[in-house]
PDB file of C-alpha atoms in Angstrom:
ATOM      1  CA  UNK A   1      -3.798  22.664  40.321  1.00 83.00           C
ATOM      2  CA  UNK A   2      -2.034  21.316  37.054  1.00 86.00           C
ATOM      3  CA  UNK A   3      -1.810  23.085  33.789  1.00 91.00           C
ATOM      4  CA  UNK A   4      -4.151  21.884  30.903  1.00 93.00           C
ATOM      5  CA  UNK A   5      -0.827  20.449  29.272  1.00 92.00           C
ATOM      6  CA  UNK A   6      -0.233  18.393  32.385  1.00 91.00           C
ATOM      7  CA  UNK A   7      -4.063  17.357  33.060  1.00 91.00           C
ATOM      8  CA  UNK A   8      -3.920  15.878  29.226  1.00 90.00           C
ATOM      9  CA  UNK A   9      -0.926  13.846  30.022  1.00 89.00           C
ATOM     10  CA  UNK A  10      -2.449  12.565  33.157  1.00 90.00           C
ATOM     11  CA  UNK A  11      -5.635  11.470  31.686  1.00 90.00           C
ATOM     12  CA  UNK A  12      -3.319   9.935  28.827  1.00 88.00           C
ATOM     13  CA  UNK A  13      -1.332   7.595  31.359  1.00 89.00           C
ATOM     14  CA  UNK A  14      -4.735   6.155  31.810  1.00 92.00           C
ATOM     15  CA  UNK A  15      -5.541   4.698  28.553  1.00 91.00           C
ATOM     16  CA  UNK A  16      -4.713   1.321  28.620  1.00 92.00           C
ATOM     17  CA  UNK A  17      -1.394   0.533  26.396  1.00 92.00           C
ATOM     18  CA  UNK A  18      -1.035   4.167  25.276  1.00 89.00           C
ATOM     19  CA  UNK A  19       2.088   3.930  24.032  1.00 89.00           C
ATOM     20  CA  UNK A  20       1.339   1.148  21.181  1.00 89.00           C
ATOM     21  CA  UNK A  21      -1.186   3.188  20.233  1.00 89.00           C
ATOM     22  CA  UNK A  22       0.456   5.984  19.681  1.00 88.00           C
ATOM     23  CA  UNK A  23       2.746   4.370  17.717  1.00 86.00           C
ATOM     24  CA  UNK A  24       0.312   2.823  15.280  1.00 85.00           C
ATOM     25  CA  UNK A  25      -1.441   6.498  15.068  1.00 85.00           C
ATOM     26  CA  UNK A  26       1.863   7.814  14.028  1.00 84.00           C
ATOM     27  CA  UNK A  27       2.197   4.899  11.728  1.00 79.00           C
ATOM     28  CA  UNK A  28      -0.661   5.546   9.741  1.00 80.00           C
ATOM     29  CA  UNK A  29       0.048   9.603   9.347  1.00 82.00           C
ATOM     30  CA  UNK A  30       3.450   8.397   7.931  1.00 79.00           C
ATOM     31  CA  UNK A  31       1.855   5.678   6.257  1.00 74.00           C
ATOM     32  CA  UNK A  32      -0.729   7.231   4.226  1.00 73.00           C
ATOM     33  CA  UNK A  33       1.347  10.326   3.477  1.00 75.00           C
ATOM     34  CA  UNK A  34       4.128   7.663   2.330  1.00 72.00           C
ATOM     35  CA  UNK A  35       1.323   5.838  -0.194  1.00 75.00           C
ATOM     36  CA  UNK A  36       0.460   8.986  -1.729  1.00 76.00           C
ATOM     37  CA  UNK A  37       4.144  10.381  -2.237  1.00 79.00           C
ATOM     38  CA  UNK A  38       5.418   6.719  -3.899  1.00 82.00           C
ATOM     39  CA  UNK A  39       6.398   7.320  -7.201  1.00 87.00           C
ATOM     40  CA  UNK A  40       7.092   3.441  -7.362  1.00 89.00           C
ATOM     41  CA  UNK A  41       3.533   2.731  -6.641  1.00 88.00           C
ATOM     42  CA  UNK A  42       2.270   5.149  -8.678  1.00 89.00           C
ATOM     43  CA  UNK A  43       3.840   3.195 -11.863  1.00 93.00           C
ATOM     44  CA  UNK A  44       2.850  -0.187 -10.408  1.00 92.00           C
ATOM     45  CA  UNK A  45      -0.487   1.009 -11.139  1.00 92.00           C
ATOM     46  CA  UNK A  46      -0.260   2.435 -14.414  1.00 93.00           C
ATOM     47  CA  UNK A  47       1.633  -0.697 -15.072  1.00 94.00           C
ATOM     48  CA  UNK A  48      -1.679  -2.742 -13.647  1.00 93.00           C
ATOM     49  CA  UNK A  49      -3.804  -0.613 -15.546  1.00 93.00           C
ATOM     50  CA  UNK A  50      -2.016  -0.480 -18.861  1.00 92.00           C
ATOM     51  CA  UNK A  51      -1.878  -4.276 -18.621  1.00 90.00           C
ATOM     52  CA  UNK A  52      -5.641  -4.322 -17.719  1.00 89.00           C
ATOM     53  CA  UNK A  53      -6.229  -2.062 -20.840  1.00 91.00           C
ATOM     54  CA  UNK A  54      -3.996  -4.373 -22.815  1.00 90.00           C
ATOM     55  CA  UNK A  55      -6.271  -7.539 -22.043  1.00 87.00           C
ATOM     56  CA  UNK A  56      -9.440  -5.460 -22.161  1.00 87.00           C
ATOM     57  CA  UNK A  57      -8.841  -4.051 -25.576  1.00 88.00           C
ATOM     58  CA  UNK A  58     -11.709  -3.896 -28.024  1.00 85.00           C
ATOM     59  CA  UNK A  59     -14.326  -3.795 -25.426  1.00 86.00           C
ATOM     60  CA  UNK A  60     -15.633  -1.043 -23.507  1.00 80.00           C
ATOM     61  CA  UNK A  61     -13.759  -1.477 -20.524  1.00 78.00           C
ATOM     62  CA  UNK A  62     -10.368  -1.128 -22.956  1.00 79.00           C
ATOM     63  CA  UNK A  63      -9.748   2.537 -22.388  1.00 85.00           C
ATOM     64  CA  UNK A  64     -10.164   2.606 -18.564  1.00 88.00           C
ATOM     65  CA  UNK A  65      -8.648   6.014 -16.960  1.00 89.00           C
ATOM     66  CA  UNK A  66      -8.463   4.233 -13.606  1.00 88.00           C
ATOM     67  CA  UNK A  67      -9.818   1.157 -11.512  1.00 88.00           C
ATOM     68  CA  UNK A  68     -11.202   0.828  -7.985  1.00 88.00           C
ATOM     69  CA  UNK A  69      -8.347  -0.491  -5.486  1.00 85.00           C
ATOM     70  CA  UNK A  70     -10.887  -3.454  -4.813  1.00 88.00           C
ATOM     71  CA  UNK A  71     -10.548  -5.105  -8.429  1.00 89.00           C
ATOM     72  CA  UNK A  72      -6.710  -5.532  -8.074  1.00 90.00           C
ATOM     73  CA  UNK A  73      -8.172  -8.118  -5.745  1.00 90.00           C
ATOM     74  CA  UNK A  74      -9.071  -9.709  -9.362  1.00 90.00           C
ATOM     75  CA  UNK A  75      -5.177  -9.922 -10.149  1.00 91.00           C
ATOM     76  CA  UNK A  76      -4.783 -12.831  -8.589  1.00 89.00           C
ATOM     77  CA  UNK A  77      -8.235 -14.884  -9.388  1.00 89.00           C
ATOM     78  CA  UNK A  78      -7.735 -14.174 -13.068  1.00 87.00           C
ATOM     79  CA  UNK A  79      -5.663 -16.873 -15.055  1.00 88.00           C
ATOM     80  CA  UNK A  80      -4.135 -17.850 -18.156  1.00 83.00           C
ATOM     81  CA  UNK A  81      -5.627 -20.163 -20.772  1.00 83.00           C
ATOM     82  CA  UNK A  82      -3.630 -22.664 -19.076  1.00 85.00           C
ATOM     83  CA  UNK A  83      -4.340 -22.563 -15.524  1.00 84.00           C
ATOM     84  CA  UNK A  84      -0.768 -22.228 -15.055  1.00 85.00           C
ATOM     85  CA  UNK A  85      -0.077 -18.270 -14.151  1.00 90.00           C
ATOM     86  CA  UNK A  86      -2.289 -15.614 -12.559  1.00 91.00           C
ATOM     87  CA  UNK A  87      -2.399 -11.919 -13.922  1.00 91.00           C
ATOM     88  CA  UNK A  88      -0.636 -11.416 -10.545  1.00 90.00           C
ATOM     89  CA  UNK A  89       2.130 -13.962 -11.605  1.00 91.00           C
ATOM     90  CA  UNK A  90       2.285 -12.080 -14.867  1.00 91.00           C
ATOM     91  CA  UNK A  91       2.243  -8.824 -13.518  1.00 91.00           C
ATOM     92  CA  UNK A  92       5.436  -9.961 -11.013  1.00 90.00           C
ATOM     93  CA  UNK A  93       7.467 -11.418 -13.783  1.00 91.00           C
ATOM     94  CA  UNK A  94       6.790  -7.901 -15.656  1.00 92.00           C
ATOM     95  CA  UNK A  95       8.079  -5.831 -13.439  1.00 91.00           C
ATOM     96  CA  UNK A  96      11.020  -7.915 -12.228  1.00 90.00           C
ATOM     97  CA  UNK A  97      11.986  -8.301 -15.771  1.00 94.00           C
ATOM     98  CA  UNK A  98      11.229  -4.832 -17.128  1.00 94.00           C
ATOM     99  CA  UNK A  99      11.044  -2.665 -14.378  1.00 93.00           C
ATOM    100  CA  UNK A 100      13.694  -4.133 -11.391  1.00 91.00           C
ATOM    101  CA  UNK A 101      13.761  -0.675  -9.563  1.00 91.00           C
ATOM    102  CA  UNK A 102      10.200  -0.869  -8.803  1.00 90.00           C
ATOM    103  CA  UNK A 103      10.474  -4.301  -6.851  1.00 87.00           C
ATOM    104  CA  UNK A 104      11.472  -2.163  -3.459  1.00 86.00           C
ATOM    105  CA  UNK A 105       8.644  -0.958  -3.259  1.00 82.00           C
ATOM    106  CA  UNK A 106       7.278  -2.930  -0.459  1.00 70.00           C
ATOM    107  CA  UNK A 107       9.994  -2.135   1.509  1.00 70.00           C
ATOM    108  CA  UNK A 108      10.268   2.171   0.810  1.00 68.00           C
ATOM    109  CA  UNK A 109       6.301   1.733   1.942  1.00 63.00           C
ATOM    110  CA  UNK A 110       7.015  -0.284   5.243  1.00 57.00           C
ATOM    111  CA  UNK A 111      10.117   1.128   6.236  1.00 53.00           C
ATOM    112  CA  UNK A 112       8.403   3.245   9.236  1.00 44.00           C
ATOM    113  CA  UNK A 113       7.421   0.122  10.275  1.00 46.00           C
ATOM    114  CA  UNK A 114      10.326  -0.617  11.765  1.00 47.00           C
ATOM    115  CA  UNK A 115       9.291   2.214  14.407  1.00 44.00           C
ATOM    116  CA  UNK A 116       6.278  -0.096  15.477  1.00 43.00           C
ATOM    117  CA  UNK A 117       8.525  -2.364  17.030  1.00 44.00           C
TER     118      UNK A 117
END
């Protein structure tokens, strides 16, 4: 006797903890749409890859026109002559010194994650 509108609802109530799961559905539509609009990001990783360039010059991989998101893994396993600072260590120090505005950046991504909670 219900409308389809109201049937769907129903059936909804039924999934067990259906309203975190919404949420973290919504989360990731904001989320990815966020990534992909971040201007900040974006010149974190021209930074990342003009810095791998940088390092990589002379060789073939020198003149790289992008990287998969895998190898920033790499960031933090690769290290200085003296074992002292990681690429990732150098890469922080960079940006905080050079770039300051970009250091938000974690928190423009994550702020719908406030909405999670």
């Amino acid at each position: 006797m219900l409308g389809r509108c109201k049937q769907f609802f129903l059936e909804l109530m039924k999934v067990p903890r259906v309203e975190s799961k919404l949420r973290v559905f919504s989360f990731r539509i904001t989320f990815s749409t966020q990534v992909k609009d971040s201007l900040k990001l974006r010149r974190v990783m021209q930074t990342i890859l003009s810095l791998v360039n940088a390092l990589n010059q002379g060789t073939a991989r020198g003149s790289a026109i992008g990287f998969k998101l895998d190898s920033l893994l790499k960031l933090s396993d690769t290290r200085a002559i003296n074992n002292k600072m990681t690429l990732m260590h150098y890469l922080c120090k960079m940006i905080s010194d050079q770039m300051p505005e970009l250091l938000d950046l974690i928190r423009n991504l994550f702020v719908c994650k406030r909405h999670l909670s």
